[in-house]
CSV table of C-alpha atoms in Angstrom, one decimal:
chain,number,residue,atom,x,y,z
X,192,MET,CA,-14.8,52.1,24.4
X,193,LEU,CA,-14.6,56.0,24.2
X,194,ARG,CA,-14.0,55.8,20.4
X,195,LEU,CA,-17.0,53.6,20.0
X,196,LEU,CA,-19.2,55.9,22.0
X,197,LEU,CA,-18.0,58.9,20.1
X,198,ALA,CA,-18.6,57.2,16.8
X,199,GLY,CA,-22.0,56.2,17.9
X,200,LEU,CA,-22.9,59.7,19.0
X,201,VAL,CA,-21.7,61.1,15.6
X,202,ALA,CA,-23.7,58.4,13.7
X,203,VAL,CA,-26.9,59.2,15.7
X,204,GLY,CA,-26.4,62.9,15.1
X,205,VAL,CA,-25.8,62.5,11.4
X,206,GLY,CA,-28.8,60.1,11.1
X,207,TRP,CA,-31.0,62.6,13.0
X,208,ALA,CA,-29.8,65.5,10.8
X,209,TRP,CA,-30.4,63.5,7.6
X,210,ALA,CA,-33.9,62.3,8.7
X,211,THR,CA,-35.0,65.8,9.6
X,212,GLY,CA,-33.6,67.5,6.5
X,213,ARG,CA,-31.1,69.5,8.5
X,214,LEU,CA,-28.1,67.8,6.9
X,215,ALA,CA,-28.8,69.6,3.6
X,216,MET,CA,-28.3,72.9,5.5
X,217,VAL,CA,-24.8,72.1,6.5
X,218,ASN,CA,-22.3,73.4,4.0
X,219,PRO,CA,-19.0,75.3,4.4
X,220,ALA,CA,-20.7,78.7,4.0
X,221,PHE,CA,-23.3,77.9,6.7
X,222,VAL,CA,-20.6,76.6,9.1
X,223,ARG,CA,-18.4,79.6,8.4
X,224,GLY,CA,-21.4,81.9,9.2
X,225,LEU,CA,-21.9,80.1,12.5
X,226,VAL,CA,-18.2,80.4,13.4
X,227,GLN,CA,-18.1,84.1,12.5
X,228,ASP,CA,-21.3,84.8,14.4
X,229,ALA,CA,-19.7,83.1,17.5
X,230,GLY,CA,-16.9,85.8,17.6
X,231,ALA,CA,-14.0,84.7,19.7
X,232,TRP,CA,-15.8,81.6,20.8
X,233,GLY,CA,-15.5,80.1,17.2
X,234,PRO,CA,-11.7,79.8,17.2
X,235,ALA,CA,-11.8,78.8,20.9
X,236,VAL,CA,-14.2,75.9,20.3
X,237,PHE,CA,-12.2,74.9,17.3
X,238,LEU,CA,-9.0,74.8,19.3
X,239,ALA,CA,-10.6,73.0,22.3
X,240,SER,CA,-12.2,70.4,19.9
X,241,PHE,CA,-8.9,69.8,18.0
X,242,ALA,CA,-6.8,69.5,21.2
X,243,LEU,CA,-9.2,67.2,23.0
X,244,LEU,CA,-10.4,65.0,20.1
X,245,GLN,CA,-7.1,64.3,18.4
X,246,PRO,CA,-5.7,62.3,21.3
X,247,VAL,CA,-8.7,60.0,21.2
X,248,GLY,CA,-8.2,59.2,17.5
X,249,VAL,CA,-10.1,61.9,15.6
X,250,SER,CA,-7.9,62.7,12.6
X,251,ALA,CA,-6.1,66.0,12.7
X,252,HIS,CA,-6.6,66.2,8.9
X,253,LEU,CA,-10.3,66.9,9.4
X,254,PHE,CA,-9.6,69.9,11.6
X,255,ILE,CA,-6.9,71.2,9.3
X,256,VAL,CA,-9.0,71.0,6.2
X,257,ALA,CA,-11.9,72.6,8.1
X,258,ALA,CA,-9.7,75.5,9.2
X,259,GLY,CA,-8.6,76.0,5.6
X,260,LEU,CA,-12.2,76.3,4.5
X,261,LEU,CA,-13.3,78.5,7.4
X,262,TRP,CA,-10.5,81.0,7.7
X,263,ALA,CA,-8.0,82.8,5.5
X,264,PRO,CA,-4.7,80.8,5.2
X,265,LEU,CA,-2.7,82.5,7.9
X,266,PRO,CA,-5.3,82.3,10.7
X,267,ALA,CA,-6.1,78.8,9.5
X,268,LEU,CA,-2.4,77.8,9.8
X,269,LEU,CA,-2.0,79.4,13.2
X,270,LEU,CA,-5.2,77.8,14.6
X,271,SER,CA,-4.3,74.4,13.1
X,272,GLN,CA,-0.8,74.5,14.5
X,273,VAL,CA,-1.9,75.5,18.0
X,274,GLY,CA,-4.6,72.8,18.0
X,275,LEU,CA,-2.2,70.1,16.6
X,276,LEU,CA,0.5,70.9,19.2
X,277,ALA,CA,-2.0,71.0,22.1
X,278,GLY,CA,-3.4,67.6,21.1
X,279,ALA,CA,0.1,66.2,20.7
X,280,MET,CA,1.1,67.5,24.1
X,281,ILE,CA,-2.0,65.9,25.7
X,282,SER,CA,-1.0,62.5,24.1
X,283,TYR,CA,2.6,63.0,25.2
X,284,GLY,CA,1.4,63.7,28.7
X,285,GLY,CA,-0.8,60.6,28.7
X,286,GLY,CA,2.1,58.5,27.6
X,287,ARG,CA,4.3,60.0,30.3
X,288,ALA,CA,1.7,59.3,32.9
X,289,MET,CA,1.1,55.7,31.8
X,290,ALA,CA,4.8,54.9,32.1
X,291,PRO,CA,5.8,55.6,35.7
X,292,ASP,CA,9.5,55.1,36.8
X,293,ASP,CA,8.9,51.7,38.4
X,294,LEU,CA,7.4,50.4,35.1
X,295,ARG,CA,10.2,52.0,33.0
X,296,ALA,CA,12.8,50.3,35.2
X,297,ARG,CA,11.6,47.0,33.8
X,298,LEU,CA,12.1,48.0,30.2
X,299,PRO,CA,14.0,45.6,28.0
X,300,ALA,CA,17.5,46.7,27.1
X,301,ARG,CA,16.4,47.4,23.5
X,302,ALA,CA,13.8,49.9,24.7
X,303,ALA,CA,16.2,51.5,27.1
X,304,ALA,CA,18.7,51.9,24.3
X,305,LEU,CA,16.0,53.6,22.1
X,306,GLU,CA,15.2,55.9,24.9
X,307,GLU,CA,18.8,56.9,25.3
X,308,ARG,CA,19.2,57.6,21.6
X,309,LEU,CA,16.0,59.7,21.5
X,310,GLN,CA,17.2,61.8,24.5
X,311,SER,CA,20.6,62.4,22.9
X,312,GLY,CA,19.5,63.1,19.3
X,313,GLY,CA,15.8,63.3,19.6
X,314,LEU,CA,15.0,66.4,17.5
X,315,LYS,CA,15.9,64.6,14.3
X,316,ALA,CA,13.9,61.5,15.4
X,317,VAL,CA,10.8,63.5,16.2
X,318,VAL,CA,11.0,65.5,13.0
X,319,LEU,CA,11.4,62.3,11.0
X,320,ALA,CA,8.6,60.6,12.9
X,321,ARG,CA,6.3,63.5,12.3
X,322,LEU,CA,7.1,63.6,8.6
X,323,VAL,CA,6.3,59.9,8.3
X,324,PHE,CA,3.4,59.5,10.8
X,325,PHE,CA,2.3,63.2,11.0
X,326,SER,CA,0.2,63.6,14.2
X,327,PHE,CA,-0.5,59.9,14.9
X,328,PHE,CA,-1.3,60.0,18.6
X,329,PRO,CA,0.4,56.7,19.6
X,330,VAL,CA,3.7,58.3,18.5
X,331,SER,CA,3.2,61.2,20.9
X,332,ALA,CA,2.3,58.8,23.7
X,333,LEU,CA,5.4,56.7,23.0
X,334,MET,CA,7.7,59.7,23.1
X,335,GLY,CA,6.2,60.8,26.4
X,336,ALA,CA,6.6,57.3,27.8
X,337,LEU,CA,10.2,57.2,26.7
X,338,ARG,CA,10.8,60.5,28.5
X,339,LEU,CA,11.9,62.5,25.5
X,340,PRO,CA,12.4,66.1,26.7
X,341,TRP,CA,9.1,68.0,26.1
X,342,SER,CA,10.9,71.0,24.5
X,343,THR,CA,12.6,68.6,22.0
X,344,TYR,CA,9.3,66.9,21.4
X,345,LEU,CA,7.4,70.1,20.9
X,346,LEU,CA,9.9,71.7,18.5
X,347,GLY,CA,10.3,68.5,16.5
X,348,THR,CA,6.5,68.1,16.2
X,349,TRP,CA,6.2,71.7,15.1
X,350,LEU,CA,8.9,71.3,12.4
X,351,GLY,CA,7.9,67.8,11.3
X,352,CYS,CA,4.2,68.6,10.9
X,353,LEU,CA,4.6,72.0,9.3
X,354,PRO,CA,5.0,70.8,5.6
X,355,VAL,CA,1.8,68.7,5.7
X,356,LEU,CA,-0.1,71.4,7.7
X,357,VAL,CA,0.8,74.2,5.2
X,358,GLY,CA,0.0,71.9,2.2
X,359,GLU,CA,-3.4,70.9,3.6
X,360,VAL,CA,-4.5,74.4,4.6
X,361,MET,CA,-3.5,75.8,1.2
X,362,LEU,CA,-5.2,73.0,-0.7
X,363,ALA,CA,-8.4,73.5,1.3
X,364,ASP,CA,-8.3,77.2,0.6
X,365,VAL,CA,-7.8,76.7,-3.1
X,366,ILE,CA,-10.6,74.0,-3.3
X,367,GLY,CA,-12.9,76.3,-1.2
X,368,ALA,CA,-12.2,79.2,-3.6
X,369,ARG,CA,-12.9,77.1,-6.6
X,370,MET,CA,-16.2,75.9,-5.1
X,371,GLY,CA,-17.2,79.5,-4.2
X,372,PHE,CA,-16.7,79.5,-0.4
X,373,SER,CA,-13.2,80.8,0.3
X,374,GLY,CA,-12.2,81.1,3.9
X,375,GLY,CA,-10.5,84.5,3.4
């Protein structure tokens, strides 16, 4: 229901912007100007949006590409990594909260065995899951529900998402530079 409401709000906003001619004003240079004029609030709003919207299904790729267009590569990488990890931790916490101990006691033997394997060799599993599924929020919730230690989860998410994150930020920076609106 929340996703549907969010999609509806975005659709109404885009429709209004198109109907009033304001959509034509929106381009990376304009948005970058708004972010720079906002001072410290620009990155703060970016991080809060990334962290809070990713767990409800908004793609992390949108934020990462936007960061690559708005900032130089190093700040874009740092902001994207912090936003991605914050959103992943929110999903992880949600999964942990939705699977209380009395519910977990009823897990089938197969799920309990998976939980045991993750807890003993979880770093490799998290890195692999992130390489394959990137920041897919149900993976975060599942790992929280299975009680994977948060430090293992956080390190594995950081390592597993890093290659895609670096690639997307660098690609956005190159494309932005070729189109005349480099973030740096």
